[in-house]
Amino acid sequence: MKIVKFFKENPVWVIFFVSLLVLFLKCVLFIAYTTRFPLNLIYFWKQYAMYIGVSGIIVSFVFLTKWKWWIVIVFVVLDIWLVGNLMYWRSYDDLLSVWCLNAVGNMKGIWSSIFVFLEWKDCIFLILTLFVTAALIFISDRKQTQKLFFIVGFPFFLLLTLPQVITKTKSDNISLFSDKFLESWNYVPYEYCRAYTPITYLVYQIKILVSKPFYESYIPEVDEEVLRHFFQKRNRPDDRENLNLLLVVFESLESWIINSEINNQQITPNLNKLLTNTNLFYADKVTSQVRSGLSSDGLLIINTGLLPIYNGIIVHRFQNNFYFSLCKSLQEYNKHAYVVDDDFVWNQGLMLKSYGYDLISFNNGTDYQMCKHATEQIPKKPFLLKIISFASHAPFKELADSSTLLLPKDMPTDISNYIKSVNYTDNALGLLFDGIEKDSTIIVVVGDHTIFHKEKREQFKQYCIKNNIDIPVEKEFVPLIIYSPEIKERIAVQDTIYQMDIYPTLLHLLNREDYIWQGFGINLLDSTANRKISPDDALKLSDAIIRNDYLRKLSNEN
């Protein structure tokens, strides 16, 4: 009874405890949705102390202010931040950062691809905010203040955060809000968020945004001793006839969908037909190496043999850099790229020009219309013709109904739409495959990145098991198909390879092994090839190369 009497006489304490509990739950729920808490009990209590401490620091201001509605405003802003990060996590397996602000202007027409990752359980954050709002409405004396408790409470909650801050500072050898942490290889956003709370992560991003412009970030040094091994000049093997190249970058194409059937219907009949050729290289375990830029990162890797930057998106941070590329190695070729999007989406217009394409056709309607147009206007030989598909871009709704596949009605909607969208693009590519001269053309089909997060992949796996559908959806790889007259017998690679291997393999097929930049990968057609650098080390070196615009310096020297 004394407790009830205390809260009646001191309603500010009701607001405090309700707000503290709600804020703490928001943080815990967010981490539960994205990752798991560690089982180590010592680390466990430090992490919870951090969460209570950060929540208490914010909520303790209710003792200081008469106008309490600021709590609702703060909670709504936090809800937007948390839900936005959850959608980003489900799409990119990463968290939002200040670099993502640059990409907002490029989302015109494709916002639906983001909101598809919004789930009903995300409403819990809004419900918790409504709970605090209701508490404020029903408490009559909202203007009560107790400044003494703020003076005592604020430092108390600050002390609660110290064990975790000290532990992480020692283990990572870096301070909580260090600018260097942003570009450090110790900086993993979700680990930072889990250790220091989603609230602290938001404050950190605001601090970065306010304190320094995008272009003034920490720039690492380029390890020139390692890099020189990739710029050793080679002699061109012979004077073979120039082969044409049809390069298809298939949006979100995953390996499991190729050669798969549902109800005796092939999902990718034209790709399957291409695979029956003798002059073929096929790898179904290509590890996607994209990061925050997804499709734009995939295009970078395929076109240049470089890997993406560690933080941020290249097309918004380093679009004016100089890049050695596949196009630039083919100086005598006619180089034409077809894109369904507008040129400003992901800065494709600027980036494709920087890669060296002579002619770029944008906004071609649909994949079918784009392929039809490309078939009717094949460039003069020798040519590099690049097709960038779009129909299988999330949320896979726009052209799914254009597919002729008949799928079970109880199949999960997003998976069903994805399969239909891939089938639609496959039918469109059939036009190109039939209209191209295969005797003098290399045909390459590659997926730019995988698309489904683990929860969705597991959901479809269970559906397949239940309905006796033989589709290995658990394989999280992109495929690589290369048809070439230069390949004399069919090669099917069972080992795991990397996207960075595509660039040097294509240079080999195009007889451009004398080009100054051969990339970090290996020629997949050379069975004796050994890696000079690991994928992780290649990522670090590539990050330094791009952020220093180092290739421009080398181009001037050569």
PDB file of N, CA, C and O in Angstrom, residues 455-488:
ATOM      1  N   GLU A 455      15.937 -16.466 -42.409  1.00  0.00           N
ATOM      2  CA  GLU A 455      14.593 -16.836 -41.966  1.00  0.00           C
ATOM      3  C   GLU A 455      13.717 -17.212 -43.159  1.00  0.00           C
ATOM      4  O   GLU A 455      12.988 -18.213 -43.126  1.00  0.00           O
ATOM      5  N   LYS A 456      13.763 -16.414 -44.219  1.00  0.00           N
ATOM      6  CA  LYS A 456      12.946 -16.677 -45.412  1.00  0.00           C
ATOM      7  C   LYS A 456      13.426 -17.939 -46.124  1.00  0.00           C
ATOM      8  O   LYS A 456      12.613 -18.746 -46.619  1.00  0.00           O
ATOM      9  N   ARG A 457      14.723 -18.134 -46.151  1.00  0.00           N
ATOM     10  CA  ARG A 457      15.283 -19.328 -46.788  1.00  0.00           C
ATOM     11  C   ARG A 457      14.835 -20.598 -46.047  1.00  0.00           C
ATOM     12  O   ARG A 457      14.486 -21.615 -46.644  1.00  0.00           O
ATOM     13  N   GLU A 458      14.844 -20.527 -44.718  1.00  0.00           N
ATOM     14  CA  GLU A 458      14.420 -21.668 -43.908  1.00  0.00           C
ATOM     15  C   GLU A 458      12.925 -21.934 -44.081  1.00  0.00           C
ATOM     16  O   GLU A 458      12.483 -23.094 -44.126  1.00  0.00           O
ATOM     17  N   GLN A 459      12.130 -20.864 -44.195  1.00  0.00           N
ATOM     18  CA  GLN A 459      10.683 -21.006 -44.409  1.00  0.00           C
ATOM     19  C   GLN A 459      10.395 -21.763 -45.703  1.00  0.00           C
ATOM     20  O   GLN A 459       9.563 -22.687 -45.729  1.00  0.00           O
ATOM     21  N   PHE A 460      11.087 -21.402 -46.773  1.00  0.00           N
ATOM     22  CA  PHE A 460      10.862 -22.059 -48.055  1.00  0.00           C
ATOM     23  C   PHE A 460      11.405 -23.490 -48.041  1.00  0.00           C
ATOM     24  O   PHE A 460      10.836 -24.392 -48.661  1.00  0.00           O
ATOM     25  N   LYS A 461      12.492 -23.697 -47.327  1.00  0.00           N
ATOM     26  CA  LYS A 461      13.051 -25.048 -47.209  1.00  0.00           C
ATOM     27  C   LYS A 461      12.041 -25.986 -46.562  1.00  0.00           C
ATOM     28  O   LYS A 461      11.830 -27.115 -47.023  1.00  0.00           O
ATOM     29  N   GLN A 462      11.422 -25.526 -45.484  1.00  0.00           N
ATOM     30  CA  GLN A 462      10.419 -26.354 -44.807  1.00  0.00           C
ATOM     31  C   GLN A 462       9.208 -26.601 -45.701  1.00  0.00           C
ATOM     32  O   GLN A 462       8.622 -27.690 -45.682  1.00  0.00           O
ATOM     33  N   TYR A 463       8.832 -25.604 -46.498  1.00  0.00           N
ATOM     34  CA  TYR A 463       7.720 -25.774 -47.435  1.00  0.00           C
ATOM     35  C   TYR A 463       8.064 -26.850 -48.470  1.00  0.00           C
ATOM     36  O   TYR A 463       7.228 -27.699 -48.795  1.00  0.00           O
ATOM     37  N   CYS A 464       9.286 -26.813 -48.977  1.00  0.00           N
ATOM     38  CA  CYS A 464       9.711 -27.797 -49.974  1.00  0.00           C
ATOM     39  C   CYS A 464       9.726 -29.209 -49.405  1.00  0.00           C
ATOM     40  O   CYS A 464       9.311 -30.172 -50.055  1.00  0.00           O
ATOM     41  N   ILE A 465      10.202 -29.338 -48.172  1.00  0.00           N
ATOM     42  CA  ILE A 465      10.225 -30.654 -47.523  1.00  0.00           C
ATOM     43  C   ILE A 465       8.814 -31.180 -47.331  1.00  0.00           C
ATOM     44  O   ILE A 465       8.517 -32.353 -47.623  1.00  0.00           O
ATOM     45  N   LYS A 466       7.928 -30.322 -46.881  1.00  0.00           N
ATOM     46  CA  LYS A 466       6.535 -30.712 -46.621  1.00  0.00           C
ATOM     47  C   LYS A 466       5.826 -31.133 -47.898  1.00  0.00           C
ATOM     48  O   LYS A 466       4.992 -32.058 -47.894  1.00  0.00           O
ATOM     49  N   ASN A 467       6.159 -30.483 -49.021  1.00  0.00           N
ATOM     50  CA  ASN A 467       5.451 -30.742 -50.276  1.00  0.00           C
ATOM     51  C   ASN A 467       6.281 -31.567 -51.275  1.00  0.00           C
ATOM     52  O   ASN A 467       5.946 -31.625 -52.459  1.00  0.00           O
ATOM     53  N   ASN A 468       7.353 -32.189 -50.779  1.00  0.00           N
ATOM     54  CA  ASN A 468       8.196 -33.055 -51.612  1.00  0.00           C
ATOM     55  C   ASN A 468       8.706 -32.347 -52.876  1.00  0.00           C
ATOM     56  O   ASN A 468       8.697 -32.905 -53.975  1.00  0.00           O
ATOM     57  N   ILE A 469       9.133 -31.109 -52.702  1.00  0.00           N
ATOM     58  CA  ILE A 469       9.707 -30.346 -53.813  1.00  0.00           C
ATOM     59  C   ILE A 469      11.227 -30.370 -53.672  1.00  0.00           C
ATOM     60  O   ILE A 469      11.765 -29.971 -52.635  1.00  0.00           O
ATOM     61  N   ASP A 470      11.898 -30.862 -54.695  1.00  0.00           N
ATOM     62  CA  ASP A 470      13.346 -31.030 -54.636  1.00  0.00           C
ATOM     63  C   ASP A 470      14.055 -29.768 -55.144  1.00  0.00           C
ATOM     64  O   ASP A 470      14.467 -29.686 -56.300  1.00  0.00           O
ATOM     65  N   ILE A 471      14.160 -28.773 -54.260  1.00  0.00           N
ATOM     66  CA  ILE A 471      14.857 -27.531 -54.592  1.00  0.00           C
ATOM     67  C   ILE A 471      15.814 -27.202 -53.448  1.00  0.00           C
ATOM     68  O   ILE A 471      15.375 -26.997 -52.316  1.00  0.00           O
ATOM     69  N   PRO A 472      17.118 -27.156 -53.707  1.00  0.00           N
ATOM     70  CA  PRO A 472      18.110 -26.903 -52.641  1.00  0.00           C
ATOM     71  C   PRO A 472      18.223 -25.431 -52.272  1.00  0.00           C
ATOM     72  O   PRO A 472      19.254 -24.796 -52.461  1.00  0.00           O
ATOM     73  N   VAL A 473      17.137 -24.873 -51.745  1.00  0.00           N
ATOM     74  CA  VAL A 473      17.086 -23.432 -51.475  1.00  0.00           C
ATOM     75  C   VAL A 473      18.090 -23.012 -50.407  1.00  0.00           C
ATOM     76  O   VAL A 473      18.415 -21.831 -50.269  1.00  0.00           O
ATOM     77  N   GLU A 474      18.602 -23.971 -49.626  1.00  0.00           N
ATOM     78  CA  GLU A 474      19.549 -23.621 -48.566  1.00  0.00           C
ATOM     79  C   GLU A 474      20.904 -23.173 -49.114  1.00  0.00           C
ATOM     80  O   GLU A 474      21.717 -22.588 -48.395  1.00  0.00           O
ATOM     81  N   LYS A 475      21.171 -23.417 -50.398  1.00  0.00           N
ATOM     82  CA  LYS A 475      22.439 -23.021 -51.005  1.00  0.00           C
ATOM     83  C   LYS A 475      22.444 -21.518 -51.277  1.00  0.00           C
ATOM     84  O   LYS A 475      21.747 -21.042 -52.174  1.00  0.00           O
ATOM     85  N   GLU A 476      23.241 -20.803 -50.516  1.00  0.00           N
ATOM     86  CA  GLU A 476      23.265 -19.339 -50.626  1.00  0.00           C
ATOM     87  C   GLU A 476      24.428 -18.897 -51.517  1.00  0.00           C
ATOM     88  O   GLU A 476      25.419 -18.327 -51.067  1.00  0.00           O
ATOM     89  N   PHE A 477      24.284 -19.195 -52.818  1.00  0.00           N
ATOM     90  CA  PHE A 477      25.304 -18.841 -53.800  1.00  0.00           C
ATOM     91  C   PHE A 477      24.642 -18.216 -55.019  1.00  0.00           C
ATOM     92  O   PHE A 477      23.436 -18.352 -55.222  1.00  0.00           O
ATOM     93  N   VAL A 478      25.466 -17.537 -55.843  1.00  0.00           N
ATOM     94  CA  VAL A 478      25.014 -17.083 -57.155  1.00  0.00           C
ATOM     95  C   VAL A 478      25.691 -17.963 -58.207  1.00  0.00           C
ATOM     96  O   VAL A 478      26.771 -18.513 -57.959  1.00  0.00           O
ATOM     97  N   PRO A 479      25.082 -18.120 -59.378  1.00  0.00           N
ATOM     98  CA  PRO A 479      25.671 -18.962 -60.415  1.00  0.00           C
ATOM     99  C   PRO A 479      26.548 -18.166 -61.378  1.00  0.00           C
ATOM    100  O   PRO A 479      26.408 -16.951 -61.509  1.00  0.00           O
ATOM    101  N   LEU A 480      27.430 -18.880 -62.055  1.00  0.00           N
ATOM    102  CA  LEU A 480      28.222 -18.313 -63.138  1.00  0.00           C
ATOM    103  C   LEU A 480      28.178 -19.285 -64.307  1.00  0.00           C
ATOM    104  O   LEU A 480      28.602 -20.435 -64.184  1.00  0.00           O
ATOM    105  N   ILE A 481      27.631 -18.815 -65.434  1.00  0.00           N
ATOM    106  CA  ILE A 481      27.559 -19.613 -66.658  1.00  0.00           C
ATOM    107  C   ILE A 481      28.367 -18.904 -67.740  1.00  0.00           C
ATOM    108  O   ILE A 481      28.143 -17.723 -68.007  1.00  0.00           O
ATOM    109  N   ILE A 482      29.320 -19.620 -68.331  1.00  0.00           N
ATOM    110  CA  ILE A 482      30.120 -19.047 -69.424  1.00  0.00           C
ATOM    111  C   ILE A 482      30.085 -19.999 -70.614  1.00  0.00           C
ATOM    112  O   ILE A 482      30.570 -21.132 -70.519  1.00  0.00           O
ATOM    113  N   TYR A 483      29.490 -19.529 -71.696  1.00  0.00           N
ATOM    114  CA  TYR A 483      29.568 -20.261 -72.967  1.00  0.00           C
ATOM    115  C   TYR A 483      30.608 -19.564 -73.833  1.00  0.00           C
ATOM    116  O   TYR A 483      30.601 -18.342 -73.978  1.00  0.00           O
ATOM    117  N   SER A 484      31.538 -20.338 -74.402  1.00  0.00           N
ATOM    118  CA  SER A 484      32.567 -19.745 -75.263  1.00  0.00           C
ATOM    119  C   SER A 484      33.070 -20.766 -76.270  1.00  0.00           C
ATOM    120  O   SER A 484      33.326 -21.922 -75.913  1.00  0.00           O
ATOM    121  N   PRO A 485      33.237 -20.354 -77.526  1.00  0.00           N
ATOM    122  CA  PRO A 485      33.841 -21.240 -78.531  1.00  0.00           C
ATOM    123  C   PRO A 485      35.255 -21.670 -78.134  1.00  0.00           C
ATOM    124  O   PRO A 485      35.754 -22.692 -78.615  1.00  0.00           O
ATOM    125  N   GLU A 486      35.904 -20.878 -77.230  1.00  0.00           N
ATOM    126  CA  GLU A 486      37.263 -21.192 -76.798  1.00  0.00           C
ATOM    127  C   GLU A 486      37.298 -22.303 -75.760  1.00  0.00           C
ATOM    128  O   GLU A 486      38.357 -22.861 -75.474  1.00  0.00           O
ATOM    129  N   ILE A 487      36.165 -22.606 -75.151  1.00  0.00           N
ATOM    130  CA  ILE A 487      36.086 -23.701 -74.178  1.00  0.00           C
ATOM    131  C   ILE A 487      35.758 -24.978 -74.952  1.00  0.00           C
ATOM    132  O   ILE A 487      34.672 -25.106 -75.509  1.00  0.00           O
ATOM    133  N   LYS A 488      36.676 -25.923 -74.979  1.00  0.00           N
ATOM    134  CA  LYS A 488      36.540 -27.083 -75.862  1.00  0.00           C
ATOM    135  C   LYS A 488      35.778 -28.251 -75.232  1.00  0.00           C
ATOM    136  O   LYS A 488      35.279 -29.120 -75.936  1.00  0.00           O
TER     137      LYS A 488
END
